[in-house]
Short mmCIF file of C-alpha atoms in Angstrom, two decimals:
data_model
loop_
_atom_site.label_atom_id
_atom_site.label_comp_id
_atom_site.label_asym_id
_atom_site.label_seq_id
_atom_site.Cartn_x
_atom_site.Cartn_y
_atom_site.Cartn_z
CA MET A 1 9.97 -46.92 -12.96
CA THR A 2 9.02 -43.69 -10.08
CA SER A 3 5.24 -43.60 -9.21
CA ASP A 4 5.46 -40.26 -11.39
CA ILE A 5 6.06 -42.43 -14.22
CA LYS A 6 3.85 -45.01 -13.41
CA ALA A 7 0.87 -42.52 -13.01
CA ILE A 8 1.70 -41.07 -16.51
CA LEU A 9 2.00 -44.67 -18.22
CA GLU A 10 -1.52 -45.74 -16.86
CA GLN A 11 -3.15 -42.33 -18.34
CA VAL A 12 -1.45 -42.93 -22.06
CA VAL A 13 -1.59 -47.13 -22.33
CA ILE A 14 -4.19 -48.59 -24.46
CA SER A 15 -4.68 -52.08 -25.67
CA PRO A 16 -4.51 -52.47 -29.14
CA ASP A 17 -8.41 -53.83 -28.88
CA VAL A 18 -9.86 -51.39 -27.27
CA PRO A 19 -12.36 -49.77 -29.64
CA ILE A 20 -11.94 -46.40 -31.09
CA ALA A 21 -14.56 -44.63 -29.17
CA GLU A 22 -13.10 -45.46 -25.94
CA ALA A 23 -9.69 -44.31 -27.16
CA ILE A 24 -11.19 -40.93 -27.92
CA ALA A 25 -12.85 -40.29 -24.09
CA GLN A 26 -9.48 -41.76 -22.79
CA LEU A 27 -7.33 -39.05 -25.28
CA ASP A 28 -9.50 -36.41 -23.35
CA ARG A 29 -8.57 -37.42 -20.32
CA ALA A 30 -5.16 -37.87 -20.40
CA GLY A 31 -4.52 -34.89 -22.63
CA THR A 32 -1.40 -35.29 -23.89
CA GLY A 33 -3.00 -35.79 -27.94
CA SER A 34 -1.63 -39.24 -27.94
CA LEU A 35 -2.22 -42.62 -26.58
CA VAL A 36 0.68 -45.40 -26.09
CA VAL A 37 -0.92 -48.93 -27.53
CA CYS A 38 0.55 -51.68 -26.23
CA SER A 39 0.24 -55.70 -26.15
CA ALA A 40 -0.44 -56.91 -22.46
CA ASP A 41 2.90 -57.55 -21.93
CA LYS A 42 3.55 -54.19 -22.27
CA LYS A 43 5.45 -54.45 -25.50
CA LEU A 44 4.72 -51.38 -27.96
CA TYR A 45 2.31 -51.95 -30.84
CA GLY A 46 2.26 -48.39 -32.25
CA LEU A 47 0.86 -44.86 -31.21
CA LEU A 48 -2.49 -43.28 -31.80
CA THR A 49 -2.66 -39.43 -32.17
CA ASP A 50 -5.42 -36.91 -31.67
CA GLY A 51 -4.88 -36.91 -35.97
CA ASP A 52 -5.07 -40.71 -36.30
CA VAL A 53 -8.69 -40.28 -34.68
CA ARG A 54 -9.65 -36.81 -36.77
CA ARG A 55 -8.58 -39.05 -40.14
CA ALA A 56 -10.34 -41.96 -39.03
CA LEU A 57 -13.78 -40.17 -38.39
CA LEU A 58 -13.39 -38.36 -42.04
CA LYS A 59 -12.73 -41.81 -43.66
CA ALA A 60 -15.88 -42.74 -41.29
CA VAL A 61 -14.28 -45.46 -39.71
CA ASP A 62 -16.44 -47.69 -37.65
CA MET A 63 -16.11 -46.13 -34.21
CA GLY A 64 -16.52 -49.76 -32.87
CA ALA A 65 -13.74 -51.20 -34.63
CA PRO A 66 -9.88 -51.69 -32.49
CA CYS A 67 -8.04 -48.63 -31.94
CA GLY A 68 -5.20 -50.87 -33.30
CA ASP A 69 -6.59 -50.42 -36.46
CA ILE A 70 -6.17 -46.93 -37.38
CA ALA A 71 -2.59 -46.48 -34.87
CA ASN A 72 0.93 -45.72 -36.19
CA ARG A 73 2.81 -49.29 -36.11
CA LYS A 74 6.00 -48.03 -36.67
CA PRO A 75 6.25 -44.26 -34.59
CA VAL A 76 9.75 -42.90 -33.83
CA ILE A 77 11.24 -44.52 -30.29
CA THR A 78 13.90 -43.94 -28.07
CA PHE A 79 15.61 -46.56 -25.64
CA VAL A 80 17.05 -46.01 -22.06
CA PRO A 81 19.23 -44.00 -21.30
CA LEU A 82 18.26 -41.21 -22.59
CA LEU A 83 18.86 -36.95 -21.91
CA PRO A 84 16.44 -35.39 -22.18
CA ILE A 85 17.79 -32.91 -24.00
CA GLU A 86 18.66 -35.72 -26.74
CA ALA A 87 14.90 -36.72 -26.40
CA LEU A 88 14.24 -33.26 -27.68
CA ARG A 89 16.27 -33.15 -30.10
CA LEU A 90 14.91 -36.45 -31.77
CA MET A 91 11.62 -34.74 -31.19
CA ASN A 92 12.29 -31.54 -33.05
CA HIS A 93 14.12 -33.58 -35.63
CA HIS A 94 11.14 -35.55 -36.72
CA ASP A 95 8.90 -32.65 -35.60
CA ILE A 96 6.56 -34.48 -33.17
CA ASN A 97 5.61 -34.40 -29.84
CA HIS A 98 5.15 -37.61 -28.27
CA LEU A 99 7.97 -39.93 -28.11
CA PRO A 100 7.60 -43.64 -26.29
CA VAL A 101 10.44 -44.98 -24.41
CA LEU A 102 11.28 -48.64 -24.28
CA ASP A 103 13.69 -50.96 -22.20
CA ALA A 104 16.27 -53.67 -23.95
CA GLU A 105 12.94 -56.00 -24.24
CA GLY A 106 10.74 -53.34 -26.55
CA ARG A 107 8.40 -52.95 -23.02
CA VAL A 108 7.46 -48.91 -22.70
CA VAL A 109 8.81 -47.40 -19.33
CA ASP A 110 8.24 -43.80 -20.13
CA PHE A 111 6.24 -41.69 -22.26
CA LEU A 112 7.87 -38.13 -22.90
CA LEU A 113 5.75 -35.33 -24.41
CA ARG A 114 7.98 -32.23 -26.12
CA ARG A 115 6.19 -29.15 -24.35
CA ASP A 116 7.50 -31.25 -21.14
CA LEU A 117 11.36 -31.33 -22.15
CA VAL A 118 11.77 -27.53 -22.01
CA ALA A 119 13.94 -26.52 -19.08
CA GLU A 120 12.08 -24.85 -16.18
CA ASP A 121 14.93 -21.36 -16.08
CA GLU A 122 14.06 -21.24 -20.03
CA LEU A 123 10.28 -21.78 -19.58
CA ALA A 124 9.86 -18.84 -16.97
CA ALA A 125 11.66 -16.70 -19.15
CA ARG A 126 9.55 -16.78 -22.37
CA ALA A 127 6.43 -17.30 -20.55
CA ARG A 128 7.14 -14.09 -18.28
CA ARG A 129 5.68 -10.43 -20.19
CA ARG A 130 6.37 -7.18 -18.90
CA LEU A 131 2.55 -6.57 -17.66
CA ASP A 132 3.01 -3.20 -19.05
CA SER A 133 3.00 -4.21 -22.61
CA VAL A 134 -0.43 -5.92 -22.07
CA VAL A 135 -2.23 -4.62 -19.68
CA ILE A 136 -4.46 -1.53 -20.62
CA PRO A 137 -7.54 0.52 -18.85
CA CYS A 138 -11.37 -0.11 -19.09
CA SER A 139 -11.53 2.87 -20.49
CA ALA A 140 -9.19 2.99 -23.23
CA SER A 141 -10.91 2.60 -26.71
CA ILE A 142 -10.79 0.19 -29.08
CA ALA A 143 -8.61 1.63 -31.76
CA GLU A 144 -5.87 2.15 -28.54
CA ALA A 145 -6.25 -1.49 -27.95
CA ILE A 146 -5.87 -2.66 -31.66
CA ALA A 147 -2.84 -0.25 -31.48
CA GLN A 148 -1.22 -1.61 -27.73
CA LEU A 149 -2.01 -5.14 -29.49
CA ASP A 150 -0.30 -4.58 -32.13
CA ARG A 151 2.80 -3.36 -30.25
CA ALA A 152 2.31 -6.15 -27.79
CA GLY A 153 2.18 -9.23 -30.17
CA THR A 154 0.74 -11.22 -27.30
CA GLY A 155 -2.75 -11.47 -29.52
CA ALA A 156 -4.78 -10.38 -26.60
CA LEU A 157 -4.35 -7.70 -23.57
CA VAL A 158 -5.40 -8.33 -19.65
CA LEU A 159 -8.22 -5.15 -18.97
CA CYS A 160 -7.47 -3.93 -15.54
CA SER A 161 -9.14 -1.32 -13.11
CA GLU A 162 -7.11 0.64 -10.09
CA GLY A 163 -4.58 -1.50 -8.01
CA ASP A 164 -3.92 -3.86 -11.22
CA ARG A 165 -7.06 -6.07 -10.02
CA LEU A 166 -8.45 -7.92 -13.45
CA HIS A 167 -11.76 -7.03 -14.91
CA GLY A 168 -11.43 -8.68 -18.54
CA LEU A 169 -9.65 -10.10 -21.40
CA LEU A 170 -9.21 -8.49 -25.00
CA THR A 171 -8.35 -10.89 -27.10
CA ASP A 172 -8.02 -10.99 -31.24
CA GLY A 173 -10.68 -12.68 -31.44
CA ASP A 174 -12.81 -10.08 -29.49
CA ILE A 175 -12.00 -7.38 -31.56
CA ARG A 176 -12.49 -8.83 -34.98
CA ARG A 177 -15.66 -9.84 -34.34
CA ALA A 178 -16.87 -5.97 -33.21
CA VAL A 179 -15.33 -5.10 -36.85
CA LEU A 180 -17.52 -7.31 -38.09
CA ARG A 181 -20.67 -6.47 -35.82
CA GLY A 182 -19.73 -2.80 -37.18
CA ILE A 183 -19.33 -1.53 -33.70
CA SER A 184 -17.37 2.00 -33.17
CA LEU A 185 -13.60 2.06 -32.82
CA ASP A 186 -14.19 4.83 -30.45
CA ALA A 187 -16.22 2.79 -28.29
CA PRO A 188 -14.40 1.25 -24.72
CA CYS A 189 -12.48 -1.72 -25.23
CA GLN A 190 -14.34 -2.76 -22.02
CA ASP A 191 -17.42 -3.20 -23.91
CA VAL A 192 -16.30 -6.02 -26.17
CA ALA A 193 -13.91 -7.95 -23.74
CA SER A 194 -14.30 -10.97 -22.26
CA ARG A 195 -15.42 -10.23 -18.49
CA ARG A 196 -15.07 -13.59 -17.02
CA PRO A 197 -11.88 -14.96 -18.42
CA VAL A 198 -9.84 -18.37 -16.76
CA THR A 199 -7.30 -17.47 -14.87
CA VAL A 200 -4.56 -18.76 -12.33
CA GLU A 201 -3.07 -18.22 -8.98
CA PRO A 202 0.78 -17.91 -8.68
CA SER A 203 1.08 -21.34 -7.22
CA PHE A 204 0.20 -22.96 -10.48
CA SER A 205 3.24 -24.43 -12.38
CA ALA A 206 4.43 -23.80 -16.07
CA ALA A 207 2.85 -27.69 -16.79
CA GLN A 208 -0.71 -27.19 -14.94
CA ALA A 209 -1.09 -24.04 -16.83
CA LEU A 210 -0.23 -25.24 -19.96
CA HIS A 211 -2.68 -28.29 -18.90
CA LEU A 212 -5.19 -25.76 -18.65
CA MET A 213 -5.16 -23.78 -22.04
CA ASN A 214 -5.38 -27.32 -23.63
CA GLN A 215 -8.32 -27.89 -21.44
CA HIS A 216 -9.92 -24.48 -22.53
CA ASP A 217 -8.49 -24.48 -25.81
CA ILE A 218 -6.97 -21.08 -25.25
CA ASN A 219 -3.54 -19.07 -25.70
CA HIS A 220 -3.65 -16.66 -23.05
CA LEU A 221 -3.95 -17.27 -19.27
CA PRO A 222 -3.46 -14.12 -16.60
CA VAL A 223 -1.90 -15.10 -13.79
CA VAL A 224 -4.24 -13.37 -10.30
CA ASP A 225 -3.19 -13.64 -6.53
CA ASP A 226 -5.86 -14.18 -3.97
CA THR A 227 -6.78 -10.19 -4.04
CA GLY A 228 -7.08 -10.22 -7.68
CA ARG A 229 -4.36 -8.22 -8.65
CA VAL A 230 -2.96 -9.50 -12.14
CA VAL A 231 1.13 -10.59 -11.18
CA ASP A 232 1.58 -12.31 -14.58
CA PHE A 233 0.47 -13.18 -17.91
CA LEU A 234 1.14 -16.69 -19.83
CA LEU A 235 1.03 -17.69 -23.54
CA ARG A 236 0.83 -20.84 -24.07
CA ARG A 237 3.39 -20.42 -27.31
CA ASP A 238 5.55 -20.08 -24.28
CA LEU A 239 5.00 -22.96 -22.40
CA ILE A 240 5.89 -25.64 -25.02
CA ALA A 241 9.48 -25.91 -26.46
CA ASP A 242 8.55 -25.21 -30.29
CA ASP A 243 6.08 -23.06 -31.70
CA GLN A 244 5.64 -24.71 -35.19
CA LEU A 245 2.41 -24.30 -36.51
CA ASN A 246 1.31 -28.21 -37.21
CA LEU A 247 0.10 -26.52 -40.54
CA SER A 248 1.51 -25.95 -44.16
CA ALA A 249 0.92 -23.44 -46.66
CA VAL A 250 -0.01 -22.83 -50.47
CA VAL A 251 1.57 -20.04 -52.16
CA MET A 252 -0.47 -19.10 -55.59
CA ALA A 253 3.17 -18.38 -57.47
CA GLY A 254 1.58 -19.39 -61.50
CA GLY A 255 0.02 -16.08 -62.97
CA TYR A 256 0.78 -13.82 -65.53
CA GLY A 257 0.95 -10.35 -64.18
CA LYS A 258 -0.25 -8.68 -67.14
CA ARG A 259 -1.35 -5.51 -65.12
CA LEU A 260 2.22 -5.12 -64.16
CA LEU A 261 3.63 -5.29 -68.00
CA PRO A 262 6.17 -4.54 -68.86
CA LEU A 263 8.03 -5.43 -65.78
CA THR A 264 6.78 -8.96 -65.93
CA GLU A 265 7.90 -9.55 -69.46
CA GLN A 266 10.73 -11.28 -68.23
CA VAL A 267 10.18 -11.82 -64.44
CA PRO A 268 7.28 -13.55 -63.07
CA LYS A 269 5.32 -11.17 -60.51
CA PRO A 270 5.81 -12.97 -57.42
CA MET A 271 9.78 -12.69 -58.06
CA LEU A 272 9.43 -9.13 -58.67
CA PRO A 273 12.04 -6.63 -56.36
CA VAL A 274 10.40 -5.09 -53.43
CA GLY A 275 12.67 -3.51 -51.54
CA ASP A 276 16.17 -5.50 -52.07
CA ARG A 277 14.57 -8.81 -52.10
CA PRO A 278 11.67 -10.66 -54.06
CA LEU A 279 8.22 -10.40 -53.05
CA LEU A 280 7.93 -14.13 -52.67
CA GLU A 281 10.76 -14.34 -50.61
CA ARG A 282 9.15 -12.00 -48.34
CA THR A 283 6.32 -13.82 -47.79
CA ILE A 284 8.23 -17.19 -47.40
CA ASP A 285 10.08 -15.47 -45.09
CA GLN A 286 6.60 -14.62 -42.92
CA LEU A 287 5.50 -17.87 -43.14
CA ARG A 288 8.30 -19.54 -41.18
CA ARG A 289 8.24 -16.94 -38.58
CA SER A 290 4.83 -17.58 -38.16
CA GLY A 291 5.88 -21.16 -37.45
CA ILE A 292 4.81 -23.04 -40.80
CA ARG A 293 7.80 -25.15 -42.16
CA GLU A 294 6.31 -26.80 -45.27
CA VAL A 295 5.14 -24.56 -48.49
CA ASN A 296 4.13 -25.35 -51.82
CA LEU A 297 4.13 -23.25 -54.35
CA THR A 298 1.99 -23.58 -57.50
CA THR A 299 4.07 -22.71 -60.64
CA HIS A 300 2.90 -21.67 -64.39
CA TYR A 301 4.49 -18.64 -65.62
CA LEU A 302 8.14 -18.71 -66.23
CA PRO A 303 8.18 -21.35 -63.00
CA ASP A 304 12.17 -21.80 -63.84
CA SER A 305 13.04 -18.26 -62.51
CA ILE A 306 11.10 -19.65 -58.81
CA VAL A 307 12.78 -23.09 -58.95
CA GLU A 308 16.35 -21.59 -59.35
CA HIS A 309 16.40 -19.25 -56.58
CA PHE A 310 14.13 -21.00 -53.84
CA GLY A 311 15.49 -24.39 -55.19
CA ASP A 312 14.02 -26.64 -52.19
CA GLY A 313 13.71 -23.98 -50.06
CA ASP A 314 16.12 -25.29 -46.96
CA SER A 315 18.66 -22.39 -47.33
CA PHE A 316 15.07 -20.36 -46.71
CA GLY A 317 14.21 -22.11 -43.51
CA VAL A 318 11.28 -24.00 -44.95
CA LYS A 319 11.02 -27.47 -47.02
CA LEU A 320 9.54 -26.08 -50.48
CA ASN A 321 7.28 -28.37 -53.06
CA TYR A 322 6.36 -27.23 -56.39
CA LEU A 323 3.10 -27.34 -57.90
CA LYS A 324 3.52 -27.40 -62.05
CA GLU A 325 0.63 -25.94 -63.35
CA ASP A 326 0.52 -27.06 -67.20
CA HIS A 327 -2.50 -24.91 -67.93
CA PRO A 328 -4.08 -22.15 -65.37
CA LEU A 329 -5.66 -23.97 -62.95
CA GLY A 330 -7.25 -20.75 -60.96
CA THR A 331 -6.53 -19.79 -57.75
CA ALA A 332 -8.16 -23.10 -56.48
CA GLY A 333 -7.59 -25.64 -59.34
CA GLY A 334 -4.08 -26.30 -58.72
CA LEU A 335 -4.73 -27.51 -55.05
CA LYS A 336 -5.43 -30.69 -56.62
CA LEU A 337 -2.21 -31.13 -57.47
CA MET A 338 -1.00 -31.29 -53.40
CA LYS A 339 -0.49 -34.34 -51.83
CA LYS A 340 -3.66 -34.96 -50.05
CA ALA A 341 -3.10 -32.90 -46.29
CA SER A 342 -4.47 -34.39 -43.17
CA ASP A 343 -5.08 -31.22 -41.57
CA PRO A 344 -5.80 -28.03 -41.78
CA PHE A 345 -3.75 -25.57 -44.65
CA LEU A 346 -2.93 -22.07 -45.26
CA VAL A 347 -3.97 -20.99 -48.92
CA MET A 348 -2.56 -17.34 -50.29
CA ASN A 349 -2.15 -15.83 -53.27
CA GLY A 350 1.55 -14.96 -54.03
CA ASP A 351 1.25 -11.20 -54.67
CA ILE A 352 0.22 -10.06 -51.59
CA LEU A 353 2.23 -8.37 -48.68
CA THR A 354 0.96 -8.82 -45.36
CA GLY A 355 1.16 -8.86 -41.61
CA VAL A 356 -1.19 -11.07 -40.56
CA PRO A 357 -0.82 -13.50 -37.93
CA PHE A 358 -1.19 -16.97 -38.91
CA GLN A 359 -1.23 -18.69 -35.54
CA GLU A 360 -4.07 -16.62 -34.36
CA MET A 361 -5.95 -17.18 -37.58
CA PHE A 362 -5.70 -21.16 -37.37
CA ALA A 363 -6.48 -20.91 -33.50
CA TYR A 364 -9.66 -18.43 -35.06
CA HIS A 365 -9.99 -21.11 -37.69
CA ARG A 366 -10.70 -23.91 -35.33
CA LYS A 367 -12.49 -22.42 -33.00
CA ASN A 368 -15.26 -21.61 -35.18
CA GLY A 369 -16.06 -24.77 -36.43
CA ALA A 370 -15.10 -23.37 -40.18
CA GLU A 371 -14.19 -25.48 -43.51
CA ILE A 372 -13.12 -22.45 -44.94
CA THR A 373 -11.80 -19.07 -43.49
CA VAL A 374 -11.47 -16.07 -45.50
CA GLY A 375 -9.23 -13.47 -44.93
CA VAL A 376 -11.22 -10.55 -45.51
CA ARG A 377 -10.43 -6.25 -45.27
CA LYS A 378 -12.25 -3.53 -44.65
CA TYR A 379 -12.74 -1.29 -48.04
CA GLU A 380 -14.76 2.05 -48.18
CA VAL A 381 -15.07 3.40 -51.12
CA GLN A 382 -15.97 7.52 -51.23
CA VAL A 383 -19.28 7.58 -53.67
CA PRO A 384 -18.39 11.16 -55.76
CA PHE A 385 -21.93 12.23 -56.44
CA GLY A 386 -25.09 12.76 -53.66
CA VAL A 387 -26.74 8.77 -53.28
CA VAL A 388 -30.48 9.60 -53.84
CA GLU A 389 -32.15 7.18 -52.12
CA CYS A 390 -35.90 5.58 -53.63
CA ASP A 391 -38.89 3.63 -53.23
CA ASP A 392 -40.20 3.58 -56.54
CA VAL A 393 -41.09 6.86 -57.68
CA ARG A 394 -40.73 8.25 -54.53
CA ILE A 395 -37.70 9.93 -53.23
CA THR A 396 -37.08 8.56 -49.71
CA GLY A 397 -33.84 10.02 -48.66
CA LEU A 398 -30.01 11.88 -49.55
CA LYS A 399 -26.77 11.07 -48.82
CA GLU A 400 -24.43 14.29 -50.27
CA LYS A 401 -21.23 11.76 -51.46
CA PRO A 402 -21.41 8.62 -48.86
CA SER A 403 -18.74 6.75 -47.71
CA LEU A 404 -19.65 2.79 -48.19
CA THR A 405 -17.94 0.57 -46.23
CA PHE A 406 -17.14 -3.58 -47.74
CA PHE A 407 -15.61 -6.66 -46.89
CA ILE A 408 -13.20 -7.76 -49.54
CA ASN A 409 -11.61 -10.80 -50.13
CA ALA A 410 -7.90 -10.71 -49.61
CA GLY A 411 -6.92 -13.67 -50.95
CA ILE A 412 -5.85 -15.39 -47.91
CA TYR A 413 -7.46 -18.59 -46.41
CA LEU A 414 -7.63 -21.80 -43.93
CA LEU A 415 -8.72 -24.04 -45.99
CA GLU A 416 -9.91 -28.30 -44.01
CA PRO A 417 -8.71 -31.12 -46.08
CA SER A 418 -12.25 -32.24 -46.84
CA VAL A 419 -12.72 -29.53 -49.15
CA CYS A 420 -10.32 -30.19 -51.61
CA ASP A 421 -13.06 -33.12 -52.71
CA LEU A 422 -14.89 -30.62 -54.33
CA ILE A 423 -12.38 -29.21 -56.51
CA PRO A 424 -11.93 -31.08 -60.28
CA GLU A 425 -9.23 -32.41 -61.59
CA GLY A 426 -7.79 -30.43 -64.29
CA GLU A 427 -9.92 -27.61 -64.77
CA ARG A 428 -9.80 -23.83 -64.02
CA PHE A 429 -11.48 -23.44 -60.75
CA ASP A 430 -10.84 -20.51 -58.71
CA MET A 431 -11.95 -19.52 -55.09
CA THR A 432 -14.59 -18.11 -54.81
CA ASP A 433 -16.01 -21.27 -56.67
CA LEU A 434 -15.11 -23.13 -53.88
CA ILE A 435 -16.60 -20.86 -51.26
CA GLN A 436 -19.63 -20.74 -53.41
CA LYS A 437 -20.09 -24.24 -53.55
CA LEU A 438 -19.61 -24.71 -50.28
CA LEU A 439 -21.93 -22.14 -49.67
CA ASP A 440 -24.96 -23.71 -51.57
CA GLU A 441 -24.39 -26.81 -49.23
CA GLY A 442 -24.81 -25.05 -46.25
CA ARG A 443 -21.02 -25.67 -45.17
CA SER A 444 -19.18 -23.47 -42.57
CA VAL A 445 -17.53 -20.58 -44.37
CA VAL A 446 -16.04 -18.09 -41.60
CA SER A 447 -14.65 -14.30 -42.48
CA PHE A 448 -11.96 -13.14 -40.40
CA PRO A 449 -11.18 -9.93 -40.51
CA ILE A 450 -7.70 -8.67 -41.27
CA MET A 451 -6.23 -5.43 -39.39
CA GLU A 452 -2.80 -5.70 -39.93
CA TYR A 453 -0.55 -4.73 -43.26
CA TRP A 454 -2.07 -5.72 -45.91
CA LEU A 455 -1.42 -4.93 -49.98
CA ASP A 456 -2.47 -6.71 -53.36
CA VAL A 457 0.28 -5.81 -55.45
CA GLY A 458 -1.40 -6.25 -58.40
CA ARG A 459 -0.97 -3.03 -60.32
CA HIS A 460 1.91 -0.63 -60.87
CA GLU A 461 0.71 1.87 -57.78
CA ASP A 462 0.41 -0.54 -55.32
CA TYR A 463 3.96 -1.92 -56.53
CA GLN A 464 5.58 1.47 -56.23
CA LYS A 465 3.32 1.59 -52.54
CA ALA A 466 5.19 -1.47 -51.62
CA GLN A 467 8.83 0.06 -52.67
CA GLU A 468 7.50 2.62 -50.30
CA ASP A 469 6.67 0.93 -47.45
CA VAL A 470 9.71 -1.11 -47.08
CA ARG A 471 11.45 1.91 -47.08
CA SER A 472 9.55 3.67 -44.21
CA GLY A 473 10.00 -0.41 -42.13
CA LYS A 474 5.90 -1.10 -42.67
CA ILE A 475 7.18 -4.19 -44.18
CA GLN A 476 9.60 -5.98 -42.75
#
């Protein structure tokens, strides 16, 4: 056993008798997302992950209880000798991030992390970004930054002064918060940027950079030399072997689509063709491209056409589960038909076309400690008359045909598993009912402003616009 492996095992090995509270502290120190639970003779007892601990917290398990009580007693394992590529294939096959390695006697002799198994040359090729795509001058407006963010697809831009000197970091979240505060999009982007972002020196290895990102819960890391000049820009998604989200999705696909009659007489609305393929196929493809691999479809109206087209989802790159509603259960009631989730999950209406970055939304949800994150869209209404402002009988002001701005519910949500306990069994229950219940209880409901493409295909004119947007390339 090399000294490096020995050092790793010292960080991640824990006895099954150690209290859960101490295991949490060790997980935090190790930064690996899991611990190997071993008996005194180094024989494998189980694997304890962050998820196991979170579930224990949700179940109100005593933090003084032995960590072995909540560990997975039958984790995926492998044996020496083993090539790194074989270990990576095994992890990808089982969708796991941690792999204990045993000898012939069942003793733990190594512990592999998926993020460490990427070849260094591939890691470097994927991690580096051309700086001209992410660097923006401090004087640029927020509107210009939004356009550049959309082109770059990185979720953040580096603000630089003359000579590529670091001035700040502007993230997707910074802009969304600015939009919510009503800040003008003509304002300089430096006004809403972080002026003191976390940075690394060029000498940092990829593993060190990833550890720093995990430690600070950030997704973007400027690399700055000793003169303050930005020389690289790292993304967390490029520093791991696989960018799949640990996130499943529910798509509400059971509606009648009455406003689209007669188009929906024989075809459920989600199966209406948009361009050369059904609307729902476009949605599932976007989820797959975002790294989501398990999708639940709620069905009611003409469900057979959906099942016949998609099957188990394998040919579309996802695992599909069907949640059949015997009677309409609303936009939240169908969630009770789903297998109880242990991690946050995405919910979206089946008649939406959008370019929402689900990875960014998930990071935003987690960062804000939300129980539900609601995608919202800015919507302007032009009043066709002069508006009179009154205080009792006195007129206090006049506005000629004003434009009023609201945030509307965009039909896209991220939910923590615990909120499903508020949904009644077998009854019609809408997402608005669930949100109101949470608000009444003073729980955390957060808005996620959507600036990307979004279209609710609910009316004939919306359906026509969807076809036009496909032809013009606005929709992939």
